């Protein structure tokens, strides 16, 4: 049996199946990237709920795995060279799992880098801007009398979603015919923007045609439907 006792996080969240990849997460737009990916590729894993509402991501045990204190994070007992690998940052995890299994990432160099650029685009733009808009529109920021911050992020979010709209013209998926980690990276964020954040009107979502069709295709995938609920919320 694989011994993961050298990793402090397993003391707080024990592994029932230490031979499987361990996922520490919550069904947020970032968290579901990894659960969807794991469901898509069929890699055996064990999911642990990290209650960020109770600041569990800031506990010493979690910080031992991710010093940045954010979900998701993984611990793969079967990492490179057969050694355990701890990894954080959702984009890095997507890339690692794609390369580990040879799935959802083009094998040719040009296609690979083109896919990675769209993952980085989501990590550096789409996610952060949508998240800020969510704060200023749905959460405490909505109480601010000055609406300039909200409008700033609404404008940038509208611009970014139209970058995706243009990219999807004539394509089923971001990379064309093939569904990849580029799609997985963005699906949860677009879903969250128009659903949980309730910001569809702020970005004029109804004016779009390609993004809504892409989102519908993505949400119809059984692995996506399962991944959106993993791990269970506290």
PDB file of N, CA and C in Angstrom, residues 25-38 71-72 90 94 184 187-189 191 223-224 226-231 233:
ATOM      1  N   UNK A  25     -10.404  19.963  -2.890  1.00  0.00           N
ATOM      2  CA  UNK A  25     -11.072  20.966  -3.714  1.00  0.00           C
ATOM      3  C   UNK A  25     -12.449  21.309  -3.187  1.00  0.00           C
ATOM      4  N   UNK A  26     -13.189  22.059  -3.992  1.00  0.00           N
ATOM      5  CA  UNK A  26     -14.568  22.464  -3.752  1.00  0.00           C
ATOM      6  C   UNK A  26     -15.133  22.824  -5.125  1.00  0.00           C
ATOM      7  N   UNK A  27     -16.449  22.622  -5.342  1.00  0.00           N
ATOM      8  CA  UNK A  27     -17.010  22.919  -6.671  1.00  0.00           C
ATOM      9  C   UNK A  27     -17.155  24.413  -6.958  1.00  0.00           C
ATOM     10  N   UNK A  28     -16.028  25.097  -7.059  1.00  0.00           N
ATOM     11  CA  UNK A  28     -15.970  26.478  -7.518  1.00  0.00           C
ATOM     12  C   UNK A  28     -15.557  26.464  -8.989  1.00  0.00           C
ATOM     13  N   UNK A  29     -15.602  27.603  -9.677  1.00  0.00           N
ATOM     14  CA  UNK A  29     -15.165  27.594 -11.081  1.00  0.00           C
ATOM     15  C   UNK A  29     -13.738  27.087 -11.269  1.00  0.00           C
ATOM     16  N   UNK A  30     -12.846  27.362 -10.324  1.00  0.00           N
ATOM     17  CA  UNK A  30     -11.494  26.807 -10.419  1.00  0.00           C
ATOM     18  C   UNK A  30     -11.463  25.348 -10.008  1.00  0.00           C
ATOM     19  N   UNK A  31     -12.179  25.022  -8.934  1.00  0.00           N
ATOM     20  CA  UNK A  31     -12.148  23.659  -8.432  1.00  0.00           C
ATOM     21  C   UNK A  31     -12.681  22.642  -9.419  1.00  0.00           C
ATOM     22  N   UNK A  32     -13.762  22.981 -10.121  1.00  0.00           N
ATOM     23  CA  UNK A  32     -14.372  21.996 -11.017  1.00  0.00           C
ATOM     24  C   UNK A  32     -13.526  21.716 -12.254  1.00  0.00           C
ATOM     25  N   UNK A  33     -12.571  22.558 -12.538  1.00  0.00           N
ATOM     26  CA  UNK A  33     -11.685  22.251 -13.666  1.00  0.00           C
ATOM     27  C   UNK A  33     -11.051  20.877 -13.473  1.00  0.00           C
ATOM     28  N   UNK A  34     -10.569  20.628 -12.262  1.00  0.00           N
ATOM     29  CA  UNK A  34      -9.842  19.389 -12.012  1.00  0.00           C
ATOM     30  C   UNK A  34     -10.788  18.208 -11.870  1.00  0.00           C
ATOM     31  N   UNK A  35     -11.920  18.392 -11.184  1.00  0.00           N
ATOM     32  CA  UNK A  35     -12.864  17.281 -11.055  1.00  0.00           C
ATOM     33  C   UNK A  35     -13.448  16.896 -12.410  1.00  0.00           C
ATOM     34  N   UNK A  36     -13.745  17.883 -13.255  1.00  0.00           N
ATOM     35  CA  UNK A  36     -14.216  17.569 -14.602  1.00  0.00           C
ATOM     36  C   UNK A  36     -13.136  16.824 -15.381  1.00  0.00           C
ATOM     37  N   UNK A  37     -11.910  17.311 -15.296  1.00  0.00           N
ATOM     38  CA  UNK A  37     -10.810  16.653 -15.997  1.00  0.00           C
ATOM     39  C   UNK A  37     -10.662  15.209 -15.554  1.00  0.00           C
ATOM     40  N   UNK A  38     -10.698  14.977 -14.262  1.00  0.00           N
ATOM     41  CA  UNK A  38     -10.543  13.615 -13.753  1.00  0.00           C
ATOM     42  C   UNK A  38     -11.687  12.718 -14.198  1.00  0.00           C
ATOM     43  N   UNK A  71      -7.729  26.475  -3.385  1.00  0.00           N
ATOM     44  CA  UNK A  71      -8.079  25.200  -4.030  1.00  0.00           C
ATOM     45  C   UNK A  71      -8.147  25.434  -5.535  1.00  0.00           C
ATOM     46  N   UNK A  72      -7.954  24.373  -6.346  1.00  0.00           N
ATOM     47  CA  UNK A  72      -7.728  22.980  -5.988  1.00  0.00           C
ATOM     48  C   UNK A  72      -6.236  22.664  -5.856  1.00  0.00           C
ATOM     49  N   UNK A  90      -4.776  25.320 -10.818  1.00  0.00           N
ATOM     50  CA  UNK A  90      -5.645  24.500 -11.659  1.00  0.00           C
ATOM     51  C   UNK A  90      -5.120  24.317 -13.081  1.00  0.00           C
ATOM     52  N   UNK A  94      -4.287  20.751 -14.833  1.00  0.00           N
ATOM     53  CA  UNK A  94      -4.871  20.301 -16.102  1.00  0.00           C
ATOM     54  C   UNK A  94      -3.788  19.831 -17.067  1.00  0.00           C
ATOM     55  N   UNK A 184     -12.226  22.883 -20.807  1.00  0.00           N
ATOM     56  CA  UNK A 184     -12.439  22.584 -19.392  1.00  0.00           C
ATOM     57  C   UNK A 184     -12.079  23.786 -18.526  1.00  0.00           C
ATOM     58  N   UNK A 187     -15.197  26.508 -19.102  1.00  0.00           N
ATOM     59  CA  UNK A 187     -16.621  26.166 -18.991  1.00  0.00           C
ATOM     60  C   UNK A 187     -17.220  26.595 -17.657  1.00  0.00           C
ATOM     61  N   UNK A 188     -16.559  26.243 -16.563  1.00  0.00           N
ATOM     62  CA  UNK A 188     -17.108  26.551 -15.253  1.00  0.00           C
ATOM     63  C   UNK A 188     -17.221  28.034 -14.986  1.00  0.00           C
ATOM     64  N   UNK A 189     -16.286  28.803 -15.532  1.00  0.00           N
ATOM     65  CA  UNK A 189     -16.305  30.251 -15.318  1.00  0.00           C
ATOM     66  C   UNK A 189     -17.444  30.922 -16.078  1.00  0.00           C
ATOM     67  N   UNK A 191     -20.224  29.457 -17.057  1.00  0.00           N
ATOM     68  CA  UNK A 191     -21.434  28.991 -16.362  1.00  0.00           C
ATOM     69  C   UNK A 191     -21.675  29.806 -15.101  1.00  0.00           C
ATOM     70  N   UNK A 223     -19.420  13.711 -18.095  1.00  0.00           N
ATOM     71  CA  UNK A 223     -18.289  13.927 -17.200  1.00  0.00           C
ATOM     72  C   UNK A 223     -18.317  15.330 -16.610  1.00  0.00           C
ATOM     73  N   UNK A 224     -18.774  16.299 -17.394  1.00  0.00           N
ATOM     74  CA  UNK A 224     -18.891  17.674 -16.897  1.00  0.00           C
ATOM     75  C   UNK A 224     -19.975  17.740 -15.828  1.00  0.00           C
ATOM     76  N   UNK A 226     -20.997  15.415 -13.866  1.00  0.00           N
ATOM     77  CA  UNK A 226     -20.507  14.791 -12.623  1.00  0.00           C
ATOM     78  C   UNK A 226     -19.483  15.684 -11.935  1.00  0.00           C
ATOM     79  N   UNK A 227     -18.553  16.210 -12.723  1.00  0.00           N
ATOM     80  CA  UNK A 227     -17.475  17.006 -12.154  1.00  0.00           C
ATOM     81  C   UNK A 227     -17.941  18.269 -11.480  1.00  0.00           C
ATOM     82  N   UNK A 228     -19.052  18.822 -11.931  1.00  0.00           N
ATOM     83  CA  UNK A 228     -19.580  20.052 -11.345  1.00  0.00           C
ATOM     84  C   UNK A 228     -20.066  19.854  -9.908  1.00  0.00           C
ATOM     85  N   UNK A 229     -20.231  18.592  -9.493  1.00  0.00           N
ATOM     86  CA  UNK A 229     -20.726  18.310  -8.143  1.00  0.00           C
ATOM     87  C   UNK A 229     -19.668  17.653  -7.260  1.00  0.00           C
ATOM     88  N   UNK A 230     -18.417  17.639  -7.694  1.00  0.00           N
ATOM     89  CA  UNK A 230     -17.341  16.965  -6.959  1.00  0.00           C
ATOM     90  C   UNK A 230     -16.272  17.955  -6.560  1.00  0.00           C
ATOM     91  N   UNK A 231     -15.823  17.853  -5.289  1.00  0.00           N
ATOM     92  CA  UNK A 231     -16.359  17.031  -4.200  1.00  0.00           C
ATOM     93  C   UNK A 231     -17.657  17.641  -3.666  1.00  0.00           C
ATOM     94  N   UNK A 233     -20.344  19.611  -1.601  1.00  0.00           N
ATOM     95  CA  UNK A 233     -20.228  20.823  -0.793  1.00  0.00           C
ATOM     96  C   UNK A 233     -20.484  20.500   0.675  1.00  0.00           C
TER      97      UNK A 233
END
